[in-house]
Coordinates of C-alpha atoms and ligand atoms in Angstrom, one line a residue:
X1 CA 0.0 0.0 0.0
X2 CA 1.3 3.4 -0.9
X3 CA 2.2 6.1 1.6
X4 CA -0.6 8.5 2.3
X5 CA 1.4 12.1 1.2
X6 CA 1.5 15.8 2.8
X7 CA 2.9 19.1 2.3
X8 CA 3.3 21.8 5.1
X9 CA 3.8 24.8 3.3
X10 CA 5.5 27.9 4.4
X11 CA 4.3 31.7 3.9
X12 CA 5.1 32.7 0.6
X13 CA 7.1 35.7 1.5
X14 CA 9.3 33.6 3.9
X15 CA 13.5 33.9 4.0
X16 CA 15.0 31.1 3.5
X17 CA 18.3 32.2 4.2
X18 CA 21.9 31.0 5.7
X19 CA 24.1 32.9 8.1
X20 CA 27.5 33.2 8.3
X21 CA 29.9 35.6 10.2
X22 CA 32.8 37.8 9.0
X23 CA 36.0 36.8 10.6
X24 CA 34.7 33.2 10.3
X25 CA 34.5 33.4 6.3
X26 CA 36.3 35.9 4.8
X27 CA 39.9 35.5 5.6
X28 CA 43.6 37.3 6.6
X29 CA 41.5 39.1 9.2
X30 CA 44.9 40.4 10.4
X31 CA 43.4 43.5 12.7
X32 CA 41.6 42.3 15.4
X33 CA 41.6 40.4 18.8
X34 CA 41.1 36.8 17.0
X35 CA 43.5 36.9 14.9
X36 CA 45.7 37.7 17.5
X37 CA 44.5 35.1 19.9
X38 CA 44.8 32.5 17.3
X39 CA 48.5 32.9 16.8
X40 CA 49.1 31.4 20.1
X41 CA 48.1 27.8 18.7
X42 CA 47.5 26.0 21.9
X43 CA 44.0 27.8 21.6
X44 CA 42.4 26.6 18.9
X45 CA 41.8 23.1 18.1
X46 CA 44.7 21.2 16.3
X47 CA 46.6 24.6 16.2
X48 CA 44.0 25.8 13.9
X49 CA 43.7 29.2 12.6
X50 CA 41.3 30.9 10.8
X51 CA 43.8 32.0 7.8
X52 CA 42.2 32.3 4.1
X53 CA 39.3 31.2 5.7
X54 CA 36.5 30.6 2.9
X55 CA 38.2 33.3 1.1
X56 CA 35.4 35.4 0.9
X57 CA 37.0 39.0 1.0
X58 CA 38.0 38.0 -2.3
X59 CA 35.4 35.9 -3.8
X60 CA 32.9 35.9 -1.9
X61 CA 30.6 35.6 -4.8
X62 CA 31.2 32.5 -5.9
X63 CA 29.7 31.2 -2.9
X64 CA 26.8 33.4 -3.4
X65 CA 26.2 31.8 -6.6
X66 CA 26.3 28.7 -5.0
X67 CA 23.3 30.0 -3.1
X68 CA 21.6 31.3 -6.0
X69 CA 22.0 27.4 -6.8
X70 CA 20.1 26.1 -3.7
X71 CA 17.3 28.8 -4.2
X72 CA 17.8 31.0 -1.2
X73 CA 16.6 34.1 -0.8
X74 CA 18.1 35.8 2.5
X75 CA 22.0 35.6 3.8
X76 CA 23.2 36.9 6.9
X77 CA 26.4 38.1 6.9
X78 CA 28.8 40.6 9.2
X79 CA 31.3 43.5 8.4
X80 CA 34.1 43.6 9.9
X81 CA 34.7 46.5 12.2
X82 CA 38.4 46.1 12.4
X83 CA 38.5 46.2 8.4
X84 CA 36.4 49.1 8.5
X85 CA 37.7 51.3 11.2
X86 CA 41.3 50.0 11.2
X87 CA 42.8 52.9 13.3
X88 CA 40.7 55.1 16.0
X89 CA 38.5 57.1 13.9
X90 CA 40.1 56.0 10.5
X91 CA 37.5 55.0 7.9
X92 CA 38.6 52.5 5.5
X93 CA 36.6 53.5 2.3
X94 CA 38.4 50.5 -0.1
X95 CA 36.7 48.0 2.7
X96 CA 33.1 50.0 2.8
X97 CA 33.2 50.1 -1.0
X98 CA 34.4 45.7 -0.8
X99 CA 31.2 45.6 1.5
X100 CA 29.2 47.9 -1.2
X101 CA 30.2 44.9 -4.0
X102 CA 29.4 42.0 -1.5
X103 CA 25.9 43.5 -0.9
X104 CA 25.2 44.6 -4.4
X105 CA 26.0 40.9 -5.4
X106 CA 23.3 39.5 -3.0
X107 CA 20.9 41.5 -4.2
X108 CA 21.6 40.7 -7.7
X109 CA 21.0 37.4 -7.4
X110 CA 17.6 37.9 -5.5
X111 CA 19.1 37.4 -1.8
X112 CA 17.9 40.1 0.8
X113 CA 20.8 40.8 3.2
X114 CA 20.7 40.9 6.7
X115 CA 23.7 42.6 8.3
X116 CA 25.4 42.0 11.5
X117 CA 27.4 44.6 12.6
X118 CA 29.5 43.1 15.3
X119 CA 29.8 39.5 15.7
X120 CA 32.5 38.5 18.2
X121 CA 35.3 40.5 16.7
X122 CA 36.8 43.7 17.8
X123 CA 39.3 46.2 16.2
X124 CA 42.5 45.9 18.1
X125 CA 42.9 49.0 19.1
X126 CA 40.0 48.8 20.7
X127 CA 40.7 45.6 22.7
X128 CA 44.2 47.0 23.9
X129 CA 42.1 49.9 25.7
X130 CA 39.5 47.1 27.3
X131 CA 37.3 46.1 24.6
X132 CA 33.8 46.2 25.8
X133 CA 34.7 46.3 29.5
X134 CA 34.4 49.6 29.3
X135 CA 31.3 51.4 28.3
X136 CA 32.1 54.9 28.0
X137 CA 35.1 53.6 25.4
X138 CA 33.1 51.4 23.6
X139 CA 29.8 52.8 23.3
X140 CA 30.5 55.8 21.5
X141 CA 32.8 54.2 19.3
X142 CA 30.6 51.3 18.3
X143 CA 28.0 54.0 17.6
X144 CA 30.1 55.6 15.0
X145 CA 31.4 52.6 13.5
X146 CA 27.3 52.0 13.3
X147 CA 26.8 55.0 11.8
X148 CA 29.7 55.3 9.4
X149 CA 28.3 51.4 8.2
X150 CA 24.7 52.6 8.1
X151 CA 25.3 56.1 6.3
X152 CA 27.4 53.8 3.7
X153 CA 25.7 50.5 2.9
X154 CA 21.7 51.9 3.7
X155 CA 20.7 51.5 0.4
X156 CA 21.3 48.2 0.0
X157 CA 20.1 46.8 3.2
X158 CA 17.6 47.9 5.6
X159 CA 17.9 44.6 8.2
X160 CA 20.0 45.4 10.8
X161 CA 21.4 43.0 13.3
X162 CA 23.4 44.7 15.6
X163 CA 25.1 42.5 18.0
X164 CA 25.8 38.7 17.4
X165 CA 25.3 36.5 21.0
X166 CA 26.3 39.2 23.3
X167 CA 25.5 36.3 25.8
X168 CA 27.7 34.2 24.4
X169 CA 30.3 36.4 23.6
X170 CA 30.7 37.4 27.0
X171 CA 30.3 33.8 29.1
X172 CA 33.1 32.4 26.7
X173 CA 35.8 35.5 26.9
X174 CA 35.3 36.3 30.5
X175 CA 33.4 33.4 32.2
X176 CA 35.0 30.2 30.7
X177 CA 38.4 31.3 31.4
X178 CA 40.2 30.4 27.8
X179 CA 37.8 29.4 25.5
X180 CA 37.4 32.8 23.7
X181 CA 39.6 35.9 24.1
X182 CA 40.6 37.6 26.3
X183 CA 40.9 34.4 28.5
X184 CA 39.4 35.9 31.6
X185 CA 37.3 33.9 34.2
X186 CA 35.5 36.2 36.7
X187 CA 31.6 36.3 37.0
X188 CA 31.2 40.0 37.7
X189 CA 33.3 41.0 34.1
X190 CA 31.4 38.8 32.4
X191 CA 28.0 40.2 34.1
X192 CA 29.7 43.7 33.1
X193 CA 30.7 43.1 29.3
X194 CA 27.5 41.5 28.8
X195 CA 25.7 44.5 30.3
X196 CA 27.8 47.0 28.3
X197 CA 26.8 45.1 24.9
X198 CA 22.6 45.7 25.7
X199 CA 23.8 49.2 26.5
X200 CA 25.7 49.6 23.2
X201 CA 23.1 47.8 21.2
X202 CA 20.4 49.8 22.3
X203 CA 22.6 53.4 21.3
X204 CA 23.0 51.5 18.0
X205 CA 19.3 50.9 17.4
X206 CA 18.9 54.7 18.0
X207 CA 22.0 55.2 15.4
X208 CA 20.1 53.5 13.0
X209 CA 16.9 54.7 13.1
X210 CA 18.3 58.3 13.0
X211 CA 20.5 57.4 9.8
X212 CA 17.4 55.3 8.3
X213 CA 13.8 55.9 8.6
X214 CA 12.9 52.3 7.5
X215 CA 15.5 50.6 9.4
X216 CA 14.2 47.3 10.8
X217 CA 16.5 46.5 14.1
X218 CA 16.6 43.7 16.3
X219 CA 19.6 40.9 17.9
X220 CA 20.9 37.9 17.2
X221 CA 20.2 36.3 20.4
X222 CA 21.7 32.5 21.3
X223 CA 18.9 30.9 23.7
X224 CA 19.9 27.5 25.1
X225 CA 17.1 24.8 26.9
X226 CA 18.5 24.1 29.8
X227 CA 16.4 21.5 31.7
X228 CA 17.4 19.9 35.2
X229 CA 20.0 16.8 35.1
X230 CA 18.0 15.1 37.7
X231 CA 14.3 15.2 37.2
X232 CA 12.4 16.6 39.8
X233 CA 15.4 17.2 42.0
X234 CA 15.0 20.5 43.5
X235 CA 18.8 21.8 43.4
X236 CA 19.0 21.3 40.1
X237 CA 15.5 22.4 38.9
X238 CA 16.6 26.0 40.6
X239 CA 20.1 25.6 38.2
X240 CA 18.2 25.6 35.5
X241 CA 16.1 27.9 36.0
X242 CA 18.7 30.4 37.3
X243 CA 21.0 29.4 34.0
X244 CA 17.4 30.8 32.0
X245 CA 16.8 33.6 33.8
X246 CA 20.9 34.6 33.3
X247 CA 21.5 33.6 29.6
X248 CA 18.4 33.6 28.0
X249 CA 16.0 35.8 29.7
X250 CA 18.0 38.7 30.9
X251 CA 18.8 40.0 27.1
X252 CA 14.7 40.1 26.5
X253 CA 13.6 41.2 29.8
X254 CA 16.8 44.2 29.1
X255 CA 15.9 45.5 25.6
X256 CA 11.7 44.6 25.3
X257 CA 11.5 46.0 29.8
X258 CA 14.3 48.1 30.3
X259 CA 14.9 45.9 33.1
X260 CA 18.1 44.3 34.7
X261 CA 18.5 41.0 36.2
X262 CA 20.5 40.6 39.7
X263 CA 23.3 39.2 38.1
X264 CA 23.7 42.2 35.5
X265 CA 24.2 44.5 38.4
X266 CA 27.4 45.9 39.5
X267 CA 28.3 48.6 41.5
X268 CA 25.6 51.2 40.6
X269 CA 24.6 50.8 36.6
X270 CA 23.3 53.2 34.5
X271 CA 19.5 53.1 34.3
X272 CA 18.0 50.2 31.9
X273 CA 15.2 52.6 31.0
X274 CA 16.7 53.8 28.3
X275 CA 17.1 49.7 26.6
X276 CA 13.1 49.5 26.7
X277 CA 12.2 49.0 23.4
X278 CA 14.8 49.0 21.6
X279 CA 14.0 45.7 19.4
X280 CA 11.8 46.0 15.9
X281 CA 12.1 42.2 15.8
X282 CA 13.9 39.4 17.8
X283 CA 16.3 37.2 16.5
X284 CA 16.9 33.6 17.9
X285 CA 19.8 31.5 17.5
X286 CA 18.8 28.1 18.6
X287 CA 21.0 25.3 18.6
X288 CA 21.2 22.4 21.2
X289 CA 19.4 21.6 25.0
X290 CA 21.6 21.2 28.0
X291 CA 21.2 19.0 30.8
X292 CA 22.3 20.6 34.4
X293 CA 23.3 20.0 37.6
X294 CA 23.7 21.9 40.7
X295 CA 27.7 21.6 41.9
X296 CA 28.7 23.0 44.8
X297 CA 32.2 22.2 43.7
X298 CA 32.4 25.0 40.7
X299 CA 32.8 28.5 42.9
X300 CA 32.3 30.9 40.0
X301 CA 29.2 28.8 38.8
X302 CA 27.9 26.4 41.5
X303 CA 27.0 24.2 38.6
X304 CA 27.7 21.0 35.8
X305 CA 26.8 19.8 32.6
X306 CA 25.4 16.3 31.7
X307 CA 28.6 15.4 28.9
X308 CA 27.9 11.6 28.7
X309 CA 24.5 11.5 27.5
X310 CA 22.4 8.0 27.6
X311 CA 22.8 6.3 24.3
X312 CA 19.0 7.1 23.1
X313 CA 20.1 10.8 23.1
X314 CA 20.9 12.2 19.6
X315 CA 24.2 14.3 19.9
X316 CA 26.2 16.2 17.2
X317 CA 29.9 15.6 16.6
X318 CA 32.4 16.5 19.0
X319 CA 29.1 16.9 21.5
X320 CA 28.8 20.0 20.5
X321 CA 24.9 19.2 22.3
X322 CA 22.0 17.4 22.0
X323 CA 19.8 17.2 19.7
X324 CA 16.5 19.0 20.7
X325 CA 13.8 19.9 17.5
X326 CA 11.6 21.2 20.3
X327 CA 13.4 23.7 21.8
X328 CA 13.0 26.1 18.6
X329 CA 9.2 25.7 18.9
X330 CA 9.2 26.3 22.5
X331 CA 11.6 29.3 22.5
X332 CA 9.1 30.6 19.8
X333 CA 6.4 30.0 21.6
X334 CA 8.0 32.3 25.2
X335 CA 9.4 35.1 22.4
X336 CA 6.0 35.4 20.6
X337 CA 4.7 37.2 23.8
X338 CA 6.6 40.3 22.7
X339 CA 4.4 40.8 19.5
X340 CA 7.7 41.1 17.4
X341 CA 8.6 39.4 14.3
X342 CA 10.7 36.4 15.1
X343 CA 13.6 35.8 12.6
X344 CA 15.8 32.1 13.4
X345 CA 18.7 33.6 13.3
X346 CA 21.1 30.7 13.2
X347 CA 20.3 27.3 13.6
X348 CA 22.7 24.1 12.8
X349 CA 25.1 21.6 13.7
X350 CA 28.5 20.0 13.3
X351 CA 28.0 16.9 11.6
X352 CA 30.8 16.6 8.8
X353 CA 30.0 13.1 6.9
X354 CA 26.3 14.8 6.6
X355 CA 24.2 11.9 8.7
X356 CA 22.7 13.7 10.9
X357 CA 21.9 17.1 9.2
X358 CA 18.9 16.0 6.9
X359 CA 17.0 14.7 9.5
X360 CA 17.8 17.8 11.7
X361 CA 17.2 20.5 9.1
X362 CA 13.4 18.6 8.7
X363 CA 12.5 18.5 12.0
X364 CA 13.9 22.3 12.8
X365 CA 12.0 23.4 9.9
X366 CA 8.7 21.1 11.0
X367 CA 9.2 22.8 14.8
X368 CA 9.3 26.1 12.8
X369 CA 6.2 25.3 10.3
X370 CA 4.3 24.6 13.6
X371 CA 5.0 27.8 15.3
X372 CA 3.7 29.8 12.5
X373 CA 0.9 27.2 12.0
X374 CA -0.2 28.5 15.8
X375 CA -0.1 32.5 14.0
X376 CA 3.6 33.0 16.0
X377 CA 5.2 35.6 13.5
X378 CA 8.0 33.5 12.4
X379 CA 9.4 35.5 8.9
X380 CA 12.7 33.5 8.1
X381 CA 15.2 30.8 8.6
X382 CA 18.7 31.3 8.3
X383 CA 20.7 28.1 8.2
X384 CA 24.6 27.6 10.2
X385 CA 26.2 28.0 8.1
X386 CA 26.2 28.5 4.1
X387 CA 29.9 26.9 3.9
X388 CA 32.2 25.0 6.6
X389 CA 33.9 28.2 8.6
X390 CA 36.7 28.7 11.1
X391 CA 34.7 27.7 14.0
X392 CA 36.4 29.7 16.7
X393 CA 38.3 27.7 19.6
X394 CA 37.0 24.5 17.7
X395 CA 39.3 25.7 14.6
X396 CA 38.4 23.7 11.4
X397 CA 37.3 20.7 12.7
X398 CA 33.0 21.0 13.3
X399 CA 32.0 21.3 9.7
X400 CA 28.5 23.6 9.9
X401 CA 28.0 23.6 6.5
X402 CA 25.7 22.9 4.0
X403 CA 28.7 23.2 1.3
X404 CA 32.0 21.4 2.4
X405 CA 35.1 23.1 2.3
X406 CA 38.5 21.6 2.6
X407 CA 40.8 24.7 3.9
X408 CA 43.5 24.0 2.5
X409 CA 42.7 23.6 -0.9
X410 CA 39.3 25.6 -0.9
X411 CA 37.4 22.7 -2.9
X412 CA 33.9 22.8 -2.0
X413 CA 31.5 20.2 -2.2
X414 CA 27.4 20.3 -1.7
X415 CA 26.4 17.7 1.5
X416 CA 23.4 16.3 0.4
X417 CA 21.5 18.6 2.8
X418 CA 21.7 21.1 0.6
X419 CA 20.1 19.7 -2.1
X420 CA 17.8 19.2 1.0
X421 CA 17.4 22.7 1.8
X422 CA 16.9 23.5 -2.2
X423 CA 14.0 21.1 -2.5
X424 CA 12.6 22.5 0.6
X425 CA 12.6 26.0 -0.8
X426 CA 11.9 24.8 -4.6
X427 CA 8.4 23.5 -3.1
X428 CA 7.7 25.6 -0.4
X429 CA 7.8 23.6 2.5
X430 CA 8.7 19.9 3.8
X431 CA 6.6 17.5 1.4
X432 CA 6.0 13.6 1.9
X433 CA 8.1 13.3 -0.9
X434 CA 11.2 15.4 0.4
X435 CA 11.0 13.3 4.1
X436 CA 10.8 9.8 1.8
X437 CA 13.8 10.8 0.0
X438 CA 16.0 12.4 2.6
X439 CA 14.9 10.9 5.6
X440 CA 11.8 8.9 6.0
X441 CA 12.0 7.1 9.2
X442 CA 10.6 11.2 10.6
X443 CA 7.5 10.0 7.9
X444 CA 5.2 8.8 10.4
X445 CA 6.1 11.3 12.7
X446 CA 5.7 14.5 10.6
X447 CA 2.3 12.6 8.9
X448 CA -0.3 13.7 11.7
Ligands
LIG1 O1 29.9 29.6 14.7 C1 29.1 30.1 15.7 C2 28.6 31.5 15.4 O2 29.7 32.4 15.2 C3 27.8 32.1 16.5 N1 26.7 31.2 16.9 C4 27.0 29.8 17.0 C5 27.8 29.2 15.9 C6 28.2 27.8 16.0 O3 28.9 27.5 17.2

């Protein structure tokens, strides 16, 4: 008997996009605090560093005809600040114009860009004066940089992302003591840096609106499940709910409130007022769940995390985290509350020989087609990543990509999911057809 058949169609209008993030793809990003950090190669994975990278400040279009190949319609990319502004208050005009091209390109070929304008990377000079420890340095800077970036490339994008993860950005360079630059380990910097980057965003959003009358504004903001190790052990239940409240809910409650959390405060900070507001639409990068425990052995944190998961658990490569579809609709779900458009910002996964990714991508998507089945205002999805990138501390080893890149030789190769993702886009949705031919044990599932 033949297989009954379905189709779960997405808006017509909706971006089906990738993301990926400047320092990570474009190569000989000499100038800032990365670069740097890599040269020390006990850092990065395997001595890694991030080198030509994809190459993209030179040829960045060919992989954006790659992407004309697969259909999409949206790419998220970052500039580079410390390309841009590679001295104090020097303006690099041959990088804004580089940028000008790379934009032009996209739209060319029918792909909106969305622009990030700071994702993890900082100008060096900025980072030898204290990076974003220090608002009254950085603010004021990052708001000319924003400005300079806004007044150059506003006519060929209007979709601003201002600041990539600040979350993450500052748990990994001041929390986790070596995993990201500058290698510090001390709750209350991180508590400040993170602080510092809502402050900054919400200048920028300001920046933007003054220099753009349509600007549409909003974050790139990395939410991560956490759930308790032990169910229904209350130590742990309070973990994860304290880890939300911190990493996830802090951001939102920050820029939609103008409120702080406990752990933001230090000494006596400036009011939060002035945050509320400040988002147009909220972006969520949503990636794994994580299992935690209280531990009254780590001071700075007073907690763990589950690493040997029961065999029944799907995990990525290098356990990068579990596997957890649900999460995206259920992080949907809490961020439709704010009435804002809801962009996926990033979603993916390490998997290099490709046998885990179709079956992801389907049931990310299928979490995603059910949110905006239940009216949540879900307008895009933009894939992690386009092409296999210098994956920070992890070097070249987690392959995110849909393409396959060897570094050293620049070969790139299409993984089968991305002839996923193209017949995905091509029909409009997941169809019984795609889920027979790319992974049908998710048929019954998805056929409800
Ligand atoms: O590669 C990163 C990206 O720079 C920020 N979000 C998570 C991705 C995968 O780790």
């Amino acid at each position: 008997m033949s297989r009954p058949t379905f189709a779960l169609y997405f808006p017509r209008d909706f971006k089906w996009g990738t993301a990926t993030a400047a320092h990570q793809v474009e190569g000989n990003n000499t100038n800032n605090q990365w670069w740097r950090w890599e040269q020390s190669h006990a850092r990065i994975m395997n001595g890694d560093s991030s080198g030509l990278a994809c190459n993209w400040w030179n040829d960045a279009e060919a992989d954006f005809d790659r992407m004309v190949t697969l259909g999409l319609n949206a790419h998220r990319l970052s500039v580079e600040w410390s390309r841009i502004e590679p001295r104090e208050g020097r303006f690099d005009s041959a990088a804004l114009d580089r940028y000008r091209a790379m934009l032009l390109a996209l739209r060319q070929r029918g792909i909106e860009p969305m622009v990030t304008l700071h994702h993890f990377t900082n100008p060096w000079w900025l980072e030898e004066r204290g990076g974003w420890e220090d608002a009254d340095l950085v603010v004021p800077r990052f708001c000319r940089f924003v400005e300079t970036v806004v007044r150059a490339l506003g006519d060929l994008c209007d979709l601003w992302c201002t600041i990539n993860e600040p979350n993450v950005y500052a748990v990994m360079g001041y929390l986790s003591g070596g995993r990201m630059p500058p290698g510090v380990q001390d709750v209350s910097r991180t508590a400040n840096v993170m602080r510092n980057m809502l402050i900054a965003h919400a200048a920028a959003y300001q920046v933007l609106h003054q220099n753009q009358r349509l600007a549409r504004v909003g974050i790139a903001h990395h939410m991560r499940y956490f759930e308790p190790m032990r169910p229904g052990h209350p130590l742990d239940a309070l973990v994860a709910r304290a880890l939300n409240s911190m990493f996830n809910q802090s951001v939102l409650d920050a820029l939609i409130h103008g409120k702080w959390h406990l752990v933001l405060r230090r000494g006596a900070p400036a009011s939060a007022r002035k945050l509320r507001g400040t988002l147009d639409w909220i972006g969520l990068n949503y990636y794994t769940r994580h299992r935690v425990a209280f531990d009254h052995t780590k001071r700075e944190t007073f907690f763990s995390e589950l690493l040997i998961y029961p065999q029944d658990v799907m995990m990525t490569d290098f356990n990068f985290g579990e596997i957890y579809p649900q999460g995206i609709l259920r992080f949907v779900r809490h961020l439709a509350r704010y009435r804002l458009p809801i962009y996926i910002t990033e979603n993916g996964l390490p998997d290099h020989d490709d046998d885990l990714r179709p079956a992801f991508l389907i049931q990310h998507l299928h979490a995603t087609w059910q949110a905006i089945q239940s009216c949540y205002d879900v307008r895009g999805y933009y894939h992690w990543s386009f092409v296999d990138n210098f994956e920070w501390g992890e070097g070249w080893r987690m392959k995110f990509g849909l393409v396959a890149m060897d570094p050293k030789t620049q070969a790139r190769e299409f993984r089968r999911s991305a002839w996923l993702y193209r017949d995905i886009i091509r029909s409009g949705g997941i169809t019984s057809e795609i889920v027979e031919a790319y992974a049908p044990a998710l048929f019954q599932t998805l056929y409800q």
